[in-house]
mmCIF file of C-alpha atoms in Angstrom:
data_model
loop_
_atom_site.group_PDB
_atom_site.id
_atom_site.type_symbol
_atom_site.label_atom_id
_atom_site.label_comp_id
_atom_site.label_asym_id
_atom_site.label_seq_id
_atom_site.Cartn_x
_atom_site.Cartn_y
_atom_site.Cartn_z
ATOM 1 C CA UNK A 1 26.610 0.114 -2.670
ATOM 2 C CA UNK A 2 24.493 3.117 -2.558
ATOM 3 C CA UNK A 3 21.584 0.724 -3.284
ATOM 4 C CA UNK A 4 22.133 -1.292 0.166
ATOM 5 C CA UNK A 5 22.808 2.132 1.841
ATOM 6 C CA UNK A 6 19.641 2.867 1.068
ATOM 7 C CA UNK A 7 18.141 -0.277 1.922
ATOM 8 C CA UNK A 8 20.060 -0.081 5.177
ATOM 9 C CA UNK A 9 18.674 3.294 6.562
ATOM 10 C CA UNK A 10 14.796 1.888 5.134
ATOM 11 C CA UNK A 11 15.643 -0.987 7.108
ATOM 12 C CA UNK A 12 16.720 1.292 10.414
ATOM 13 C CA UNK A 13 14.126 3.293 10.338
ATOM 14 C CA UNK A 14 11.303 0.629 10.356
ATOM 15 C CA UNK A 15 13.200 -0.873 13.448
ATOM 16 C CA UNK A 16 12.846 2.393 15.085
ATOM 17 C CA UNK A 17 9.296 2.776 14.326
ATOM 18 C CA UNK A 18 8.803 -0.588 16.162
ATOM 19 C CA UNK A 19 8.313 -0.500 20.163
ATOM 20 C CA UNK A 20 10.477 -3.917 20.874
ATOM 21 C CA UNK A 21 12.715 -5.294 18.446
ATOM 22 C CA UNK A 22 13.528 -9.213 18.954
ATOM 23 C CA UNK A 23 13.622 -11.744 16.118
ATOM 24 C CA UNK A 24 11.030 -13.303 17.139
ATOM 25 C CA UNK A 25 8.657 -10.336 16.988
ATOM 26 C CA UNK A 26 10.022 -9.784 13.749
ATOM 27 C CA UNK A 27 8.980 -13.461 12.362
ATOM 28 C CA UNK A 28 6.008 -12.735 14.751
ATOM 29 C CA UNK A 29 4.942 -9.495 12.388
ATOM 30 C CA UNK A 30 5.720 -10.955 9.325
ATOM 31 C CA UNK A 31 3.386 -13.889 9.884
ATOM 32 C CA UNK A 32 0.562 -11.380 11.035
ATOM 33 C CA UNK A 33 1.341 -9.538 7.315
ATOM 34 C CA UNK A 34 1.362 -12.618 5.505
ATOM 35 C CA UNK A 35 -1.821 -13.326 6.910
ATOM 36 C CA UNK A 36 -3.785 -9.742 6.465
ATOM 37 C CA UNK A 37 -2.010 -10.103 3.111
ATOM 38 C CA UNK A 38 -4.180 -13.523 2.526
ATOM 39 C CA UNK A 39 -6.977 -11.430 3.504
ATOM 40 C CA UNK A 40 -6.865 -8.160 0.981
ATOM 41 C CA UNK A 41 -6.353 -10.262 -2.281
ATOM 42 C CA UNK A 42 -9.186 -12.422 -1.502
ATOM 43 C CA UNK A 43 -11.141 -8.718 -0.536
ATOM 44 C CA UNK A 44 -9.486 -7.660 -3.634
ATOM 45 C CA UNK A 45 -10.619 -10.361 -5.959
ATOM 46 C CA UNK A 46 -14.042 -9.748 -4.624
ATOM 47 C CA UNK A 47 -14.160 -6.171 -5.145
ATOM 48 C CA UNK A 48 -12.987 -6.309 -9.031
ATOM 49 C CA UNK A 49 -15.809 -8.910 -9.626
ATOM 50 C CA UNK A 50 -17.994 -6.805 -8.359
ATOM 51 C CA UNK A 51 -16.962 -4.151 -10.161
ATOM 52 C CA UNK A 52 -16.739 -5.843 -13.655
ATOM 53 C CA UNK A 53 -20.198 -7.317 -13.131
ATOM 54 C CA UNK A 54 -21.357 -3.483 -12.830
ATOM 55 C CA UNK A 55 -19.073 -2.135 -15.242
ATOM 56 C CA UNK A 56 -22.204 -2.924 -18.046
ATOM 57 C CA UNK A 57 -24.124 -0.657 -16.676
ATOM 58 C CA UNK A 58 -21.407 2.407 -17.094
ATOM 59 C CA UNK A 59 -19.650 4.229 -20.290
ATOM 60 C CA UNK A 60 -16.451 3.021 -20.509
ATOM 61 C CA UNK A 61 -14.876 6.204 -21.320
ATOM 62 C CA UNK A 62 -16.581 7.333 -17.850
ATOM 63 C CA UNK A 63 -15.250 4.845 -15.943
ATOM 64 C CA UNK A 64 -11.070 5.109 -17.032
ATOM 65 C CA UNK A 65 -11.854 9.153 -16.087
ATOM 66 C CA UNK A 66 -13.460 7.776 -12.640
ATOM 67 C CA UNK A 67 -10.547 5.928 -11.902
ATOM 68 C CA UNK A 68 -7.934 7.988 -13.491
ATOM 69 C CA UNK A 69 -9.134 10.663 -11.206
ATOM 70 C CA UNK A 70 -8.896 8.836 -8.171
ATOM 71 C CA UNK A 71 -5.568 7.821 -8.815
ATOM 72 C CA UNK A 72 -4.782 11.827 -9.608
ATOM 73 C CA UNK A 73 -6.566 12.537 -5.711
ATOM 74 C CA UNK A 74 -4.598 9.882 -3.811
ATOM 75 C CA UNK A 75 -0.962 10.690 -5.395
ATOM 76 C CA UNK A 76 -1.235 14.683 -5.227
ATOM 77 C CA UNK A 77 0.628 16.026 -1.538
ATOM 78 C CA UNK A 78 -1.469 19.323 -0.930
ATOM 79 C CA UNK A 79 -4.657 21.076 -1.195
ATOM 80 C CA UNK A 80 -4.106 22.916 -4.526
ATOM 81 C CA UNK A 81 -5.887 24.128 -7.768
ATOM 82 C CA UNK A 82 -5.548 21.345 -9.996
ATOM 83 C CA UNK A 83 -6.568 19.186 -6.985
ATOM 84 C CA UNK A 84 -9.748 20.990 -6.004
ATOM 85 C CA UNK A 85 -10.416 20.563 -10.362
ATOM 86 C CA UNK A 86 -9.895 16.828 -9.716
ATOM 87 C CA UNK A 87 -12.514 16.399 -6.807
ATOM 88 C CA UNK A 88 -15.400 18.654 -8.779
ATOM 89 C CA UNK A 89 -15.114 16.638 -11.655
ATOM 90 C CA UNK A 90 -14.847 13.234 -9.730
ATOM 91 C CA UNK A 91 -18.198 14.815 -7.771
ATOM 92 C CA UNK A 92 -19.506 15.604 -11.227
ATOM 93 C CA UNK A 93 -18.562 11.984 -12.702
ATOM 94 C CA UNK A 94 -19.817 10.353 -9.137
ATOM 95 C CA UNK A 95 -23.313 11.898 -10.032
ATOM 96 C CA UNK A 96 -23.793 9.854 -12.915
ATOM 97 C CA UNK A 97 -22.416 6.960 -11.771
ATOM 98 C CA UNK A 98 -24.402 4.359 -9.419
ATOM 99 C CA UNK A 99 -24.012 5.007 -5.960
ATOM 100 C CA UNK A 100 -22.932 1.211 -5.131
ATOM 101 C CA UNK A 101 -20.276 1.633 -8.000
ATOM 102 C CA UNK A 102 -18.744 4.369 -6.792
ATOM 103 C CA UNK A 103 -18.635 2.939 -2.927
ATOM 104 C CA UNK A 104 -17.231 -0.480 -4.531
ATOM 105 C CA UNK A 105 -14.728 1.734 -6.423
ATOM 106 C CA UNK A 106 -13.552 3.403 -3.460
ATOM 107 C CA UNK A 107 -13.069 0.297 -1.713
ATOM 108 C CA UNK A 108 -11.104 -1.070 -3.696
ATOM 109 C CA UNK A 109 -9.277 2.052 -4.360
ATOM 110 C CA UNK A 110 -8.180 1.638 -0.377
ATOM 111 C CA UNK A 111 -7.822 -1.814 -0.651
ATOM 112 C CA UNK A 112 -4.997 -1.647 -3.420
ATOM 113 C CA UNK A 113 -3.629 1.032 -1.758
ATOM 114 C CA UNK A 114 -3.271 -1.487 1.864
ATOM 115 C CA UNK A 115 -1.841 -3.946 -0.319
ATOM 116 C CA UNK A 116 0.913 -1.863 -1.497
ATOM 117 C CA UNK A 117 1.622 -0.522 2.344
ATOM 118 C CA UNK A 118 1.866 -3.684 3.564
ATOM 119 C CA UNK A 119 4.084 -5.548 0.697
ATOM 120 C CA UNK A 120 6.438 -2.623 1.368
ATOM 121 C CA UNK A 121 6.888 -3.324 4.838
ATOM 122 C CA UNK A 122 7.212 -7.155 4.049
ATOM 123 C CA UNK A 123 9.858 -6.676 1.352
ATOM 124 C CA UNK A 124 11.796 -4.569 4.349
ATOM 125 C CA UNK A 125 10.973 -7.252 7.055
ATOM 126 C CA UNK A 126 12.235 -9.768 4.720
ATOM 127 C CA UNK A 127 15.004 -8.060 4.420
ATOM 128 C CA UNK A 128 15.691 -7.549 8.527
ATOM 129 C CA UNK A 129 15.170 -11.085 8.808
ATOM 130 C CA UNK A 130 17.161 -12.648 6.328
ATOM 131 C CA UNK A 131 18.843 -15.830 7.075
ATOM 132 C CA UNK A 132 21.510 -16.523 4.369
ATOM 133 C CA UNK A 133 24.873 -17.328 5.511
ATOM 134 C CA UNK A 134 26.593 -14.690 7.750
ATOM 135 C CA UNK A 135 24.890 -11.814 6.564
ATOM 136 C CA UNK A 136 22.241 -11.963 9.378
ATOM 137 C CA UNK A 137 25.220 -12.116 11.834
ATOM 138 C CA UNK A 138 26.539 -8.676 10.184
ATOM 139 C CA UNK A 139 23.038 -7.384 9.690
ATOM 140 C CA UNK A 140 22.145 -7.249 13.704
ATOM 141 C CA UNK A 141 25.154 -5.756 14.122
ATOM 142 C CA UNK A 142 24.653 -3.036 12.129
ATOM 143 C CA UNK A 143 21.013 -2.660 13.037
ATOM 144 C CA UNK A 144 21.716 -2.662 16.664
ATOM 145 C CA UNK A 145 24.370 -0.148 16.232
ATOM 146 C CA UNK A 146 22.185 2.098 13.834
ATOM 147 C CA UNK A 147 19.057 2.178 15.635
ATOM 148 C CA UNK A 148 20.311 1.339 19.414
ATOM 149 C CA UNK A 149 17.786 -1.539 19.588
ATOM 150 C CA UNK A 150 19.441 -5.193 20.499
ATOM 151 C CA UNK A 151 18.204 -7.692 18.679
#
């Protein structure tokens, strides 16, 4: 049960976040996510194309440090030497890299990175607005009482 504890107070504090809290808004905000969803795999599918049509014109080897990099840059928390080590070889890499590459790269870098915000915050919606048996019944109620919202 720790599992749906922990689900619960995810769940709470994404209701609290929100300014109005009605069912409706809910269904309301998951529609707008489903949509903007739609929106950043199609930008997504783009953006890969784009980059494996220009992917001939770069070492591979360069490339899987590129991105490798930029993966190391997005998940690090502060300012710190092995970060600032990171960004001067990424600067180093970026310089023998085409320009257009590395702005597509980026891009999608940011794009993946949406798409994993946003599926987050559906697979918690989802979860708020569940409609199996009596569990939504007991849900609102525990919501309401958790986060002071009515719902």
């Amino acid at each position: 049960d720790m599992l749906r504890i922990e689900k619960l107070i995810e769940e709470c504090a994404y209701l609290k976040k929100q300014p109005s809290v009605t069912v409706q808004s809910l269904n309301t905000r998951a529609s707008n996510l489903d949509a903007r969803l739609r929106e950043l795999y199609i930008e997504r599918k783009t953006l890969r194309k784009i980059e494996d049509d220009m992917k001939i014109t770069v070492p591979a080897d360069m490339l899987y440090r590129y991105k490798q990099l930029l993966q190391m840059l997005s998940e690090a928390r502060e300012y710190d030497n092995v970060k600032e080590r990171a960004q001067d070889e990424l600067e180093g890499i970026e310089k023998n890299i085409p320009h257009a590459y590395v702005i597509n790269t980026q891009r999608l870098h940011r794009c993946e990175q949406n798409i994993k915000l946003l599926e987050k915050e559906k697979r918690v919606l989802g979860r708020i607005i569940k409609t199996e048996g009596g569990e939504t019944k007991t849900l609102k109620k525990e919501l309401q009482v958790a986060t002071g919202h009515k719902i």
